[in-house]
PDB file of C-alpha atoms and ligand atoms in Angstrom:
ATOM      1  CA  UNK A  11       4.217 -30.420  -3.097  1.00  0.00           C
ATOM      2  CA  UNK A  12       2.046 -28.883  -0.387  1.00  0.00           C
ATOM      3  CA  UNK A  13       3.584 -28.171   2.778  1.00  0.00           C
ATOM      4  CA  UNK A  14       2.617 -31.689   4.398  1.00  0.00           C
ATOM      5  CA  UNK A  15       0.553 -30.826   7.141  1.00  0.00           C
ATOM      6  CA  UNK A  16       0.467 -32.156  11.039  1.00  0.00           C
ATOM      7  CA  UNK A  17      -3.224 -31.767  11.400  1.00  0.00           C
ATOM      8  CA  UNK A  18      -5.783 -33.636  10.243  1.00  0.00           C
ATOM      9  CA  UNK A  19      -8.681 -32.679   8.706  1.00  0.00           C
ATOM     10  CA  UNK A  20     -12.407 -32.995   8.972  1.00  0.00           C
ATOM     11  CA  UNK A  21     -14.868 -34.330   6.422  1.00  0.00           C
ATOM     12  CA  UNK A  22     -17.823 -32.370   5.657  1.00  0.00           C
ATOM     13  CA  UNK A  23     -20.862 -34.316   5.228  1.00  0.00           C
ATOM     14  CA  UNK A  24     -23.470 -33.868   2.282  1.00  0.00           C
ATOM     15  CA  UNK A  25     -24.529 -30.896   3.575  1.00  0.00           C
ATOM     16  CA  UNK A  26     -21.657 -29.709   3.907  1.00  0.00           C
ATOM     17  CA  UNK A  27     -21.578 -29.782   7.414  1.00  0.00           C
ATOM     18  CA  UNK A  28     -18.705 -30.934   9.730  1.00  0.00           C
ATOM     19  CA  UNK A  29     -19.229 -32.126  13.266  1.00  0.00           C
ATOM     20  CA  UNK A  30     -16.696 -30.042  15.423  1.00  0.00           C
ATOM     21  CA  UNK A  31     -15.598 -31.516  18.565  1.00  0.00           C
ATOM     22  CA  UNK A  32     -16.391 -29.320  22.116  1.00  0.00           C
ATOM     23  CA  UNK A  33     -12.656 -28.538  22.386  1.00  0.00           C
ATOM     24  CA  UNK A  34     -12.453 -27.450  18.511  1.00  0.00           C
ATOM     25  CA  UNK A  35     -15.313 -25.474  19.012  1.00  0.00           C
ATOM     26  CA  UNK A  36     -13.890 -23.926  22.467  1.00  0.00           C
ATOM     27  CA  UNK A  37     -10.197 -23.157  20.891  1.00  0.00           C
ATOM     28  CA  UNK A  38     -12.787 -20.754  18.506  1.00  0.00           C
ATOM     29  CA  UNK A  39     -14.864 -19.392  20.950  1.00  0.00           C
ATOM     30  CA  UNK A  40     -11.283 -18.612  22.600  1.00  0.00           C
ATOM     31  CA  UNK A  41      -9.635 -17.464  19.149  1.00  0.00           C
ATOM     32  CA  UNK A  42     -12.520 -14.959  18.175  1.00  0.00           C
ATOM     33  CA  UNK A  43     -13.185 -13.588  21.664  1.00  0.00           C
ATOM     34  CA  UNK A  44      -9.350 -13.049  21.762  1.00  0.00           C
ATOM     35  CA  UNK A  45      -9.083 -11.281  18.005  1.00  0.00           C
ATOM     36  CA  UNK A  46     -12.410  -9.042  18.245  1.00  0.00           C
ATOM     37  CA  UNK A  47     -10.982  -7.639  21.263  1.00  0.00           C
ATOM     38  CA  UNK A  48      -7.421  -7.200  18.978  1.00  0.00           C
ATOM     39  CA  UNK A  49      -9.034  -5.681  15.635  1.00  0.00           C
ATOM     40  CA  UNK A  50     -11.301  -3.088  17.392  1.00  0.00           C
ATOM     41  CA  UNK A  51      -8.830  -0.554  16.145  1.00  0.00           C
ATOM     42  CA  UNK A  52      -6.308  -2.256  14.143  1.00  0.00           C
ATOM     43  CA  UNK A  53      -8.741  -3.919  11.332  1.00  0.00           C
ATOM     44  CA  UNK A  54      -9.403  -1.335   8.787  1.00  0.00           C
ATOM     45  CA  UNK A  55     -13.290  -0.156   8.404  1.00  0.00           C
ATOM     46  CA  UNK A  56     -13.810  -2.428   5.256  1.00  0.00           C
ATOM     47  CA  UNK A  57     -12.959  -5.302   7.098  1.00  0.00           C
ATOM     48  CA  UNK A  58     -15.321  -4.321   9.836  1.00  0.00           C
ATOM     49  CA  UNK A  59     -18.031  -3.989   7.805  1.00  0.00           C
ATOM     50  CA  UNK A  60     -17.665  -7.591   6.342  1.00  0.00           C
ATOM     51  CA  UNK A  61     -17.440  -8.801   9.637  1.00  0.00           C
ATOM     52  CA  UNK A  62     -20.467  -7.375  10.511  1.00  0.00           C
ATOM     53  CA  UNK A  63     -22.592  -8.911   7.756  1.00  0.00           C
ATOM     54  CA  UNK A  64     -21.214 -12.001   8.712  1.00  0.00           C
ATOM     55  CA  UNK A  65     -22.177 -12.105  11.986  1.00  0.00           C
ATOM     56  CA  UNK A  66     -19.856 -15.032  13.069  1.00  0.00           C
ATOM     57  CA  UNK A  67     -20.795 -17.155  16.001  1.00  0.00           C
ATOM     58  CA  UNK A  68     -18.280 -16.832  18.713  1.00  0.00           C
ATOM     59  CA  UNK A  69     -19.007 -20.136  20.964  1.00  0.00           C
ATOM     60  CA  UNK A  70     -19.045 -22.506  17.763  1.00  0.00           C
ATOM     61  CA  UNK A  71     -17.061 -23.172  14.767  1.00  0.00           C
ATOM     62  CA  UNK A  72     -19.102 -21.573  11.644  1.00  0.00           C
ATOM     63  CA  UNK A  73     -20.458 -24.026   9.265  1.00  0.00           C
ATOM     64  CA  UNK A  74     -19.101 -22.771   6.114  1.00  0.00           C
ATOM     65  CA  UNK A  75     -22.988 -22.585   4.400  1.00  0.00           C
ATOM     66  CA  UNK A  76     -24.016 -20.150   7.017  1.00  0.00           C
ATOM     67  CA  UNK A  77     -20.614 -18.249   5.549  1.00  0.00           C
ATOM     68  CA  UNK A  78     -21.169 -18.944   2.117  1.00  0.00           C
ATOM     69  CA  UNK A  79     -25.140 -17.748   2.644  1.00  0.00           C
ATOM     70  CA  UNK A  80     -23.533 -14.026   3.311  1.00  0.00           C
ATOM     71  CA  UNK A  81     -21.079 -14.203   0.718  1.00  0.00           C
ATOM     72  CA  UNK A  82     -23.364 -15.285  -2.123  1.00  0.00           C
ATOM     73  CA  UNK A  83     -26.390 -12.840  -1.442  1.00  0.00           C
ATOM     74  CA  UNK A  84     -23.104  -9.605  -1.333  1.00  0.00           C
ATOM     75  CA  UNK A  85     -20.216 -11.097  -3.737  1.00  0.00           C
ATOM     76  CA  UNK A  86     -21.374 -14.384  -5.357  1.00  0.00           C
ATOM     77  CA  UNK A  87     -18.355 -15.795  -3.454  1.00  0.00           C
ATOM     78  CA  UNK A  88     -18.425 -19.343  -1.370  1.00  0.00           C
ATOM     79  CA  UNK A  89     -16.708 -21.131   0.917  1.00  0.00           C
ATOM     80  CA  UNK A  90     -15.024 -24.688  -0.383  1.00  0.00           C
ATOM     81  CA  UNK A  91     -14.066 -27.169   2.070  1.00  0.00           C
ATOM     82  CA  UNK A  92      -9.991 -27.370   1.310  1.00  0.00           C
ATOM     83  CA  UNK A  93      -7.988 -30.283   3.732  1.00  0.00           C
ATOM     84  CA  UNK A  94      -5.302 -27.757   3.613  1.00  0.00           C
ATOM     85  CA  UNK A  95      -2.950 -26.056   1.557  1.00  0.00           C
ATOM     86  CA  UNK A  96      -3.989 -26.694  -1.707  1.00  0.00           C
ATOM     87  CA  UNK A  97      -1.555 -26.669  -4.747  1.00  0.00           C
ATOM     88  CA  UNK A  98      -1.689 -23.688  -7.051  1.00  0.00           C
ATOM     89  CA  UNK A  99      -3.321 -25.228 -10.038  1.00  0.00           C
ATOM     90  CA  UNK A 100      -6.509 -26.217  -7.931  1.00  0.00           C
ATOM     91  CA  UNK A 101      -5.944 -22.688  -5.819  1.00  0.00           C
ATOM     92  CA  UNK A 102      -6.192 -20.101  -9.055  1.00  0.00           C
ATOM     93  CA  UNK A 103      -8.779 -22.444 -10.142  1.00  0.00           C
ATOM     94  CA  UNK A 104     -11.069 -21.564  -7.064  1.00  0.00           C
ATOM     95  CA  UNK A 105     -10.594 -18.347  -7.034  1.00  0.00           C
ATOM     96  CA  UNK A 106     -11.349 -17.959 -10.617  1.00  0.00           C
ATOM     97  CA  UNK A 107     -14.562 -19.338  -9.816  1.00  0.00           C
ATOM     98  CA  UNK A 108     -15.402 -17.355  -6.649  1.00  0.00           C
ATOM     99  CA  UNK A 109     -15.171 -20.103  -4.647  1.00  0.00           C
ATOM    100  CA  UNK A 110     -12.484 -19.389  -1.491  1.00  0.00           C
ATOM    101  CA  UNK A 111     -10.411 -22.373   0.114  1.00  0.00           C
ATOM    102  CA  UNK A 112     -11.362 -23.012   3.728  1.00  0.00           C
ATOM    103  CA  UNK A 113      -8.924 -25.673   5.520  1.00  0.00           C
ATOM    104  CA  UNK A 114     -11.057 -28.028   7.587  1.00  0.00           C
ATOM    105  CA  UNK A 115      -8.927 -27.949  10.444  1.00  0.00           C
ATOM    106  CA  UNK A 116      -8.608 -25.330  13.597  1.00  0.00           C
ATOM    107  CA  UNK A 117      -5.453 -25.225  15.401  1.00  0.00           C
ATOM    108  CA  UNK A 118      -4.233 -27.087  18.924  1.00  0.00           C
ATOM    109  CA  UNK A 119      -3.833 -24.596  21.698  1.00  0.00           C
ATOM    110  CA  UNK A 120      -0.153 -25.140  20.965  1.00  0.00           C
ATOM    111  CA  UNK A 121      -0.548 -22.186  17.982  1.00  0.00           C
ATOM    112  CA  UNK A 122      -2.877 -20.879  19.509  1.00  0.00           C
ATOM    113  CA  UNK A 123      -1.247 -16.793  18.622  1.00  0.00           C
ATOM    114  CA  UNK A 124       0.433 -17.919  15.148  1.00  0.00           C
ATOM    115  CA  UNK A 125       0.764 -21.237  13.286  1.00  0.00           C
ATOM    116  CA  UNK A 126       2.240 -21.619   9.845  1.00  0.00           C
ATOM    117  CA  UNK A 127      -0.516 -23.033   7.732  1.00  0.00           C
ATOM    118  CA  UNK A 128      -4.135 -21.096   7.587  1.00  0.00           C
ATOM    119  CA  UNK A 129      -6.491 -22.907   9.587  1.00  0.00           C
ATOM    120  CA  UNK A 130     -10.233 -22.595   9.774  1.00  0.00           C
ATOM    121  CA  UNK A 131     -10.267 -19.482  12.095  1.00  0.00           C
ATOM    122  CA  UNK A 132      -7.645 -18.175   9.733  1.00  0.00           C
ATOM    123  CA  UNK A 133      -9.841 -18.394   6.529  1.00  0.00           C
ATOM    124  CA  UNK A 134     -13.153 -17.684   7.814  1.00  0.00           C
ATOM    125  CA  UNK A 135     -11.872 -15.028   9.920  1.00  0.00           C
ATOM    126  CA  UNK A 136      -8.871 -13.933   8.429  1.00  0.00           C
ATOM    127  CA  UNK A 137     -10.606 -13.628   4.745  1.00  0.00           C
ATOM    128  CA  UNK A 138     -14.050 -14.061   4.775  1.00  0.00           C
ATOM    129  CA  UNK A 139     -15.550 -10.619   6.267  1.00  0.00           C
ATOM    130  CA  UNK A 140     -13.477  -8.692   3.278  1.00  0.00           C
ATOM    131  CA  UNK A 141     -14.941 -11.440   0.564  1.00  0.00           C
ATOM    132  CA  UNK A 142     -17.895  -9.187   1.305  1.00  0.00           C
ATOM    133  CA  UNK A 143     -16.221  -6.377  -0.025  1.00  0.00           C
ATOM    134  CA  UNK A 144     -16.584  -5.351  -3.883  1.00  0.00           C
ATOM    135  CA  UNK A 145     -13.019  -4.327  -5.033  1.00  0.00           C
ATOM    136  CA  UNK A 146     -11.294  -7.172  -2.759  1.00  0.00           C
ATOM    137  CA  UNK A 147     -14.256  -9.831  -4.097  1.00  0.00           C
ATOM    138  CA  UNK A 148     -13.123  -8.901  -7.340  1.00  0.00           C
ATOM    139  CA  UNK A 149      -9.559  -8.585  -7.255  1.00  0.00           C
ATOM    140  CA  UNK A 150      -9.071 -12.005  -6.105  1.00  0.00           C
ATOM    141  CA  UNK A 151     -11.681 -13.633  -8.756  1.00  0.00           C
ATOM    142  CA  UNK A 152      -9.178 -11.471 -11.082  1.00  0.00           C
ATOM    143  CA  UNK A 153      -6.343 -13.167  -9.254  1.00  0.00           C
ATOM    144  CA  UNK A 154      -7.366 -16.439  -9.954  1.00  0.00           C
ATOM    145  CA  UNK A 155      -7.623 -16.035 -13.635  1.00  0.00           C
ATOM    146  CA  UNK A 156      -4.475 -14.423 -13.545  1.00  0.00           C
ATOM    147  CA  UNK A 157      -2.766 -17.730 -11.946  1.00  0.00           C
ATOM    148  CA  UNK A 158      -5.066 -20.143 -14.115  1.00  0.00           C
ATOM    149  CA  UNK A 159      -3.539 -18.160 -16.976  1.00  0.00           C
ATOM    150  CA  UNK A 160       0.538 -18.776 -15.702  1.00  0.00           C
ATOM    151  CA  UNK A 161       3.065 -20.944 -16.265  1.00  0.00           C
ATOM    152  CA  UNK A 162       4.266 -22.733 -13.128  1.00  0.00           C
ATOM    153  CA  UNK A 163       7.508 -20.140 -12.664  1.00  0.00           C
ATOM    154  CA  UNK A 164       5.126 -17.531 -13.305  1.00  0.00           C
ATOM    155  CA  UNK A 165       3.110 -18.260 -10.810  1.00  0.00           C
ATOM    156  CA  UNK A 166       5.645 -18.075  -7.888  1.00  0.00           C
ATOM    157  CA  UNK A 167       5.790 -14.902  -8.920  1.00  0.00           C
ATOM    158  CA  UNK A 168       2.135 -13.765  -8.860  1.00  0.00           C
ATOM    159  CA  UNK A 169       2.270 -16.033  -5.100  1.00  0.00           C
ATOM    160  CA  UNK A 170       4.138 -12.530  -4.196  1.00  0.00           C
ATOM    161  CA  UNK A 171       1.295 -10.944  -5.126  1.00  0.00           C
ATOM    162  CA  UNK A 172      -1.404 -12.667  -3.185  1.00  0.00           C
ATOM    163  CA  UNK A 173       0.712 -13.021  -0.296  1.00  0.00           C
ATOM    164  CA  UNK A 174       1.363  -8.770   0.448  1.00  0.00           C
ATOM    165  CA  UNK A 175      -1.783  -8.008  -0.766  1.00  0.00           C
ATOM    166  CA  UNK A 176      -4.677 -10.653   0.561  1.00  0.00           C
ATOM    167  CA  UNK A 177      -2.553 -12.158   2.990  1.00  0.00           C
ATOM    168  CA  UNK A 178      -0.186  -9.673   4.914  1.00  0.00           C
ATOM    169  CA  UNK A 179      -1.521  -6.107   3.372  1.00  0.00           C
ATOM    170  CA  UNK A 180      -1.567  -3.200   4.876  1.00  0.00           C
ATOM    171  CA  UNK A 181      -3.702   0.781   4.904  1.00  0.00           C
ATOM    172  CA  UNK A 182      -1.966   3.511   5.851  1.00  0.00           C
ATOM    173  CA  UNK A 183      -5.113   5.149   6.221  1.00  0.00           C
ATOM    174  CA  UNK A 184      -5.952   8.918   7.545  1.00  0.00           C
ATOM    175  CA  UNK A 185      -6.688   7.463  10.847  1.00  0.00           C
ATOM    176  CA  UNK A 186      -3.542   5.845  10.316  1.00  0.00           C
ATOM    177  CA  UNK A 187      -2.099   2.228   9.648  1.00  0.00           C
ATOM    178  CA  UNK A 188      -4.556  -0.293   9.294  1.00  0.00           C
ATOM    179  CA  UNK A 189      -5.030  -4.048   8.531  1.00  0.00           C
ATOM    180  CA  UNK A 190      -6.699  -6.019   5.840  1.00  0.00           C
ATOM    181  CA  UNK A 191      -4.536  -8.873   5.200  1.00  0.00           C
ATOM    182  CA  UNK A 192      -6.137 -11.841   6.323  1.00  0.00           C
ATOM    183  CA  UNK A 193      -2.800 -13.560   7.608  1.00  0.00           C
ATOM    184  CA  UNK A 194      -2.225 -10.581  10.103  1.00  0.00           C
ATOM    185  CA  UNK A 195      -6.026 -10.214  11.470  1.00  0.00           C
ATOM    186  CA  UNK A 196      -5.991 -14.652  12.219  1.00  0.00           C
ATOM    187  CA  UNK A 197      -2.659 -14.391  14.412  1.00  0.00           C
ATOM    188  CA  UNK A 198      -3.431 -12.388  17.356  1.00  0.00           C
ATOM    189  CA  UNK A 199       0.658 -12.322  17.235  1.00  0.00           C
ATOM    190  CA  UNK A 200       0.672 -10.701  14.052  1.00  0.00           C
ATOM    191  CA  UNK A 201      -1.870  -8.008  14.347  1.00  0.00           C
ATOM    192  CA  UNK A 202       0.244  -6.517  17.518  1.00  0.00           C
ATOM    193  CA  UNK A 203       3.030  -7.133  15.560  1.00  0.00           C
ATOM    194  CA  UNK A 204       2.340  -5.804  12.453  1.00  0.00           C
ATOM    195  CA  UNK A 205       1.574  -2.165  13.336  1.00  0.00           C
ATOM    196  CA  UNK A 206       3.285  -1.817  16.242  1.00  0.00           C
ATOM    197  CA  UNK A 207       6.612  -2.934  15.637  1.00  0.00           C
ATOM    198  CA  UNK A 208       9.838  -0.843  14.511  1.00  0.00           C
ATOM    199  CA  UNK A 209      11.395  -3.902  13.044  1.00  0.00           C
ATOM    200  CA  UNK A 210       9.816  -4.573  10.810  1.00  0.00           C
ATOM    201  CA  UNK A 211       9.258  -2.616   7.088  1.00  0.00           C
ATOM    202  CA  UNK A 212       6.589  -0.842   5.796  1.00  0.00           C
ATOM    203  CA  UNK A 213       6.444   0.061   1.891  1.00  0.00           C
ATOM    204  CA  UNK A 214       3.743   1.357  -0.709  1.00  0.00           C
ATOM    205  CA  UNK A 215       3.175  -1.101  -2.912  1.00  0.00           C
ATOM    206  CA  UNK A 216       4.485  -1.074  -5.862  1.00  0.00           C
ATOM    207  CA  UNK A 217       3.448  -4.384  -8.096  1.00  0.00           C
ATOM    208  CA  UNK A 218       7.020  -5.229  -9.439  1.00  0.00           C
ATOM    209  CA  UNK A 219       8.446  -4.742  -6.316  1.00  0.00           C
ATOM    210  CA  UNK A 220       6.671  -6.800  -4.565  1.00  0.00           C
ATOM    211  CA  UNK A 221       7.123  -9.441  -7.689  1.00  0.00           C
ATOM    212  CA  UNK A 222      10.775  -9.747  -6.755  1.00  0.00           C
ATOM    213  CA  UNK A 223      10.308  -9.492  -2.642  1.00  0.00           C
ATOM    214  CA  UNK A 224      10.719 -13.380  -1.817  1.00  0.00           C
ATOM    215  CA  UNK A 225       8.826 -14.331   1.491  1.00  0.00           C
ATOM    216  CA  UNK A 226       8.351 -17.296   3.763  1.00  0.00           C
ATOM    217  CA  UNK A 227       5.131 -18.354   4.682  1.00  0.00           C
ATOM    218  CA  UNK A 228       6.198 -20.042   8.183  1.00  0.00           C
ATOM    219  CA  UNK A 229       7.440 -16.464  10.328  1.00  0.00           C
ATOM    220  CA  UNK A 230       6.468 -13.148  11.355  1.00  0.00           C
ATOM    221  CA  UNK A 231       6.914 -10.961   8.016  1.00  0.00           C
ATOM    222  CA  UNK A 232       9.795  -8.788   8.274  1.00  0.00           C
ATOM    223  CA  UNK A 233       8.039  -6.422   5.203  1.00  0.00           C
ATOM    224  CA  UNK A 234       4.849  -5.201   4.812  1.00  0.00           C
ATOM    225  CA  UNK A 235       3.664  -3.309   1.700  1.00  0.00           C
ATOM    226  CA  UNK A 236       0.294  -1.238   2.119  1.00  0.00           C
ATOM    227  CA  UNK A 237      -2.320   0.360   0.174  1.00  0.00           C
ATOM    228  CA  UNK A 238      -4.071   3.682   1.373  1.00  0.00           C
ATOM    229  CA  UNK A 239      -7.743   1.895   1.261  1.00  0.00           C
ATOM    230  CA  UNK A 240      -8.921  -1.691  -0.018  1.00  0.00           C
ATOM    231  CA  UNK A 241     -10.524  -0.736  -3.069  1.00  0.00           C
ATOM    232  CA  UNK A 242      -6.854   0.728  -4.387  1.00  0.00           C
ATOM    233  CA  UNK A 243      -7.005  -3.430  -5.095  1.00  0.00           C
ATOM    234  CA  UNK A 244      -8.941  -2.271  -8.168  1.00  0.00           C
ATOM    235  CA  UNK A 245      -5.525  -0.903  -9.891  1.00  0.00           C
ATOM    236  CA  UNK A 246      -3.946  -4.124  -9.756  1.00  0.00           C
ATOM    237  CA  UNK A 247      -7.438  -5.594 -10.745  1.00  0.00           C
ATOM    238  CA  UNK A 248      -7.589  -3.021 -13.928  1.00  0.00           C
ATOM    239  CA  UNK A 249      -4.051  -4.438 -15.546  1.00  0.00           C
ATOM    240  CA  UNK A 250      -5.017  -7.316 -18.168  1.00  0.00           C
ATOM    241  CA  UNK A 251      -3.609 -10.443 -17.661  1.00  0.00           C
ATOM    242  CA  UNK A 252      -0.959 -10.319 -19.871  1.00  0.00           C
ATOM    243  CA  UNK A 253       0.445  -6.527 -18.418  1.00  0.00           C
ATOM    244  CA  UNK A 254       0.827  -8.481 -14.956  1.00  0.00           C
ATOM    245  CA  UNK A 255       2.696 -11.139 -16.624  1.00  0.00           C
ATOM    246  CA  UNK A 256       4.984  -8.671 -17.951  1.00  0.00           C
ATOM    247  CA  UNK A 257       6.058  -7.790 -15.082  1.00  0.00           C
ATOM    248  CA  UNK A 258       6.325 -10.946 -13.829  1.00  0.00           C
ATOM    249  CA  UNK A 259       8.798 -11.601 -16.661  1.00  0.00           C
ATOM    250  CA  UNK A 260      10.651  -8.207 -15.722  1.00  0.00           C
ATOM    251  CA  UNK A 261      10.520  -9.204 -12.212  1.00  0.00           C
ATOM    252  CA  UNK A 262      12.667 -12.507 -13.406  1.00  0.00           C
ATOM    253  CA  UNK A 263      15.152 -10.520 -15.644  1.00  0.00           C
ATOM    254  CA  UNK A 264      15.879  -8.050 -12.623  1.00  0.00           C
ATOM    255  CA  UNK A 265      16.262 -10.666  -9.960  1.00  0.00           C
ATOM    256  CA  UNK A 266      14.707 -11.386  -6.553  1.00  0.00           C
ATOM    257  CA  UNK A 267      15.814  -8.625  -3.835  1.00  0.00           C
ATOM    258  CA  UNK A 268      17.734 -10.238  -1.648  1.00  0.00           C
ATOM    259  CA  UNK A 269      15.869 -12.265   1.456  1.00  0.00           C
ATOM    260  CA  UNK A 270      14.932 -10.541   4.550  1.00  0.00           C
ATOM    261  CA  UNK A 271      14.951 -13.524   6.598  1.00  0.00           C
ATOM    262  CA  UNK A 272      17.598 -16.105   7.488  1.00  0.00           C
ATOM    263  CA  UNK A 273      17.632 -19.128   4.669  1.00  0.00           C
ATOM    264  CA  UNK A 274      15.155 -21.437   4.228  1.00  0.00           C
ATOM    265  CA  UNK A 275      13.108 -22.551   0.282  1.00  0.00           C
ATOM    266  CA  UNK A 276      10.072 -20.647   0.264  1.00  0.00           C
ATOM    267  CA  UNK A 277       7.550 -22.870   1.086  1.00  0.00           C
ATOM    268  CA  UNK A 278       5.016 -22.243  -1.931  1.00  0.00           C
ATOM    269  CA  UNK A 279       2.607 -24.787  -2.317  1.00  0.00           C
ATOM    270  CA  UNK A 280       3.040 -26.277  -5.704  1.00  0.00           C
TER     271      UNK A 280
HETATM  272  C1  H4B B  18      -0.696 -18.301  -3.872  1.00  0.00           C
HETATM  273  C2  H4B B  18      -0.665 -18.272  -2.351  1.00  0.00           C
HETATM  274  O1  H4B B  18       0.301 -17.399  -1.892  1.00  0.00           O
HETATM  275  C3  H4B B  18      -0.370 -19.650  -1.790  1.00  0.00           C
HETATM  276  O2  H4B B  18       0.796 -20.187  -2.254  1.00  0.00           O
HETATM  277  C4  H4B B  18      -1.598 -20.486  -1.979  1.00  0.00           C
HETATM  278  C5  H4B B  18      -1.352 -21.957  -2.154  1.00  0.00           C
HETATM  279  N1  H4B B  18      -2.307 -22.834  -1.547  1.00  0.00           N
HETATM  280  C6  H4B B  18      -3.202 -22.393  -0.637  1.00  0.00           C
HETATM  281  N2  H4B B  18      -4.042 -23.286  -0.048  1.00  0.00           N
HETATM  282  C7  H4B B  18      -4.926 -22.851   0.874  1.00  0.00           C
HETATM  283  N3  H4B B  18      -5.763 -23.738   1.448  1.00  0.00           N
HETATM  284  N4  H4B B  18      -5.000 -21.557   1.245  1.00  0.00           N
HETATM  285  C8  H4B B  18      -4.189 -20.635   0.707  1.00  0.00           C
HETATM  286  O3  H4B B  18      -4.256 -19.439   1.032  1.00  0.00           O
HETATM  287  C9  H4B B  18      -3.256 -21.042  -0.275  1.00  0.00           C
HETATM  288  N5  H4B B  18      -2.404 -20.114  -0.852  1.00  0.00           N
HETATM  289  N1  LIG B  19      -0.014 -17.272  10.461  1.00  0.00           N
HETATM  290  C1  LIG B  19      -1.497 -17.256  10.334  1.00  0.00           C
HETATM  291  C2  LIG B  19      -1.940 -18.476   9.501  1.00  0.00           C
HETATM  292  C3  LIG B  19      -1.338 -18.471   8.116  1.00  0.00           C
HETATM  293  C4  LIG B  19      -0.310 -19.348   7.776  1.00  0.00           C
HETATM  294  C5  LIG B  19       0.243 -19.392   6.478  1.00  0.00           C
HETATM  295  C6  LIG B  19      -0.274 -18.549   5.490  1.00  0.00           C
HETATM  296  C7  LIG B  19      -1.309 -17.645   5.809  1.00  0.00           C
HETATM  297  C8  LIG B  19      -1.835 -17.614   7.120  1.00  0.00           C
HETATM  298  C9  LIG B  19      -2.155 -17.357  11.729  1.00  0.00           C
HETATM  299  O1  LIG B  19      -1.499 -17.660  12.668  1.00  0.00           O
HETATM  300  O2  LIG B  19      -3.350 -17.165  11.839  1.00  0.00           O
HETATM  301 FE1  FE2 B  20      -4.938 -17.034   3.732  1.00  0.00          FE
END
């Protein structure tokens, strides 16, 4: 099941439209203002191209058809209104179609730096501006069909995948490390964090490896893996289906590495 969540989300009306409240739309104004300031040189250049085309409002929340407008005219992606996290049967099923998850919530000023479920600022921030890229666009439609086409064990597995790639992913570019996972550039913890710290580890990914690196989705990561640019994501996007479920399967017959973090289940959705 779903991590249950404390928040509660808005409905979008036929439009699609939701009708954000003056303090939801304040904790983004707040939120964005506070990030753009963070990613000037920690975001890698992809992301701040995508960013660019968006052209996100900073004193409002987005509606997600002025988002979806941009991503259809440069990817064919969308935004679809999620109340949270979603389990992975309807998640790989989105994807597959182009269609990214957006959580209809924004966080209290409570979480304000890092919160353990992706919120609206997370998604349409976080993920959006490198939807507008090419290799990522495509690697996570490729992801999706990957996932639609896993068994349920298999697809904790290919979780690992998403999660140090799209979510917590890393450049070590020649102007040096970078960020495009969307978890790291929504938590203006994270993004200091992330490239800054000494504590934390920093590894080339390697797709079997990170198959067997388990990973909690409710702390600071304690590993990173990075990529040299974002459209290395065209690699991973090259194997056929079935070569990335082979190593899922040799991921399983060699074992998880051990945890990096003190015990707790992974909290996958389901
Ligand atoms: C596969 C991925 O790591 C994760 O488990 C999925 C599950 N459900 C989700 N649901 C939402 N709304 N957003 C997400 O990023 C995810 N990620
Ligand atoms: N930790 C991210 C949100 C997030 C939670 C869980 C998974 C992915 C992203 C933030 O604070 O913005
Ligand atoms: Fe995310």
């Amino acid at each position: 099941m779903a991590k249950a969540t404390q928040y509660v989300s808005k409905v979008a009306d036929e439009h699609g439209n939701i009708d954000w409240s003056d303090e939801e739309n304040k904790i983004w104004h707040e939120l964005i203002t506070r990030q753009l300031a963070n990613i000037k040189n920690t975001a890698c250049d992809e992301y701040n191209e995508g960013l660019a085309k968006l052209n996100l409002p900073t004193d409002r929340i987005p509606q997600l058809e002025d988002v979806s407008k941009v991503l259809r005219e440069t990817t064919g992606w969308e935004c679809a209104p999620v109340p949270a996290l979603i389990g992975f049967g309807e998640f790989f099923r989105l994807l597959s179609e182009r269609k990214f998850p957006v959580a209809t919530f924004i966080r209290t000023r409570e979480e304000f730096d890092y919160l353990q479920e992706p919120d609206i600022f997370h998604e349409i921030f976080g993920h959006c501006p490198l939807l507008t890229n090419s290799s990522f666009a495509d690697y996570t439609q490729a992801y999706g069909q990957m996932g639609l086409n896993a068994t349920k064990e298999q697809r904790v597995f290919l979780a690992r995948l998403y999660w140090f790639t799209v979510e917590f992913g890393l450049l070590e570019t020649p102007k040096g490390l970078r960020v495009y996972g969307g978890g790291i550039i929504s938590s203006p913890t994270e993004t200091e964090y992330a490239l800054t710290s000494d504590k934390v580890e920093r590894k080339k990914l390697d797709v079997l490896d990170v198959l067997r690196t388990p990973y909690r989705i409710d702390i600071i990561q304690p590993i990173y893996y990075t990529l040299t640019k974002v459209s290395d994501l065209d690699n991973i996007r090259k194997y056929e289906v079935e070569d990335i479920l082979a190593f899922v399967e040799q991921a399983k017959s060699l074992g998880l590495h051990p945890a990096k973090f003190p015990p707790k289940e992974e909290q996958i959705a389901s």
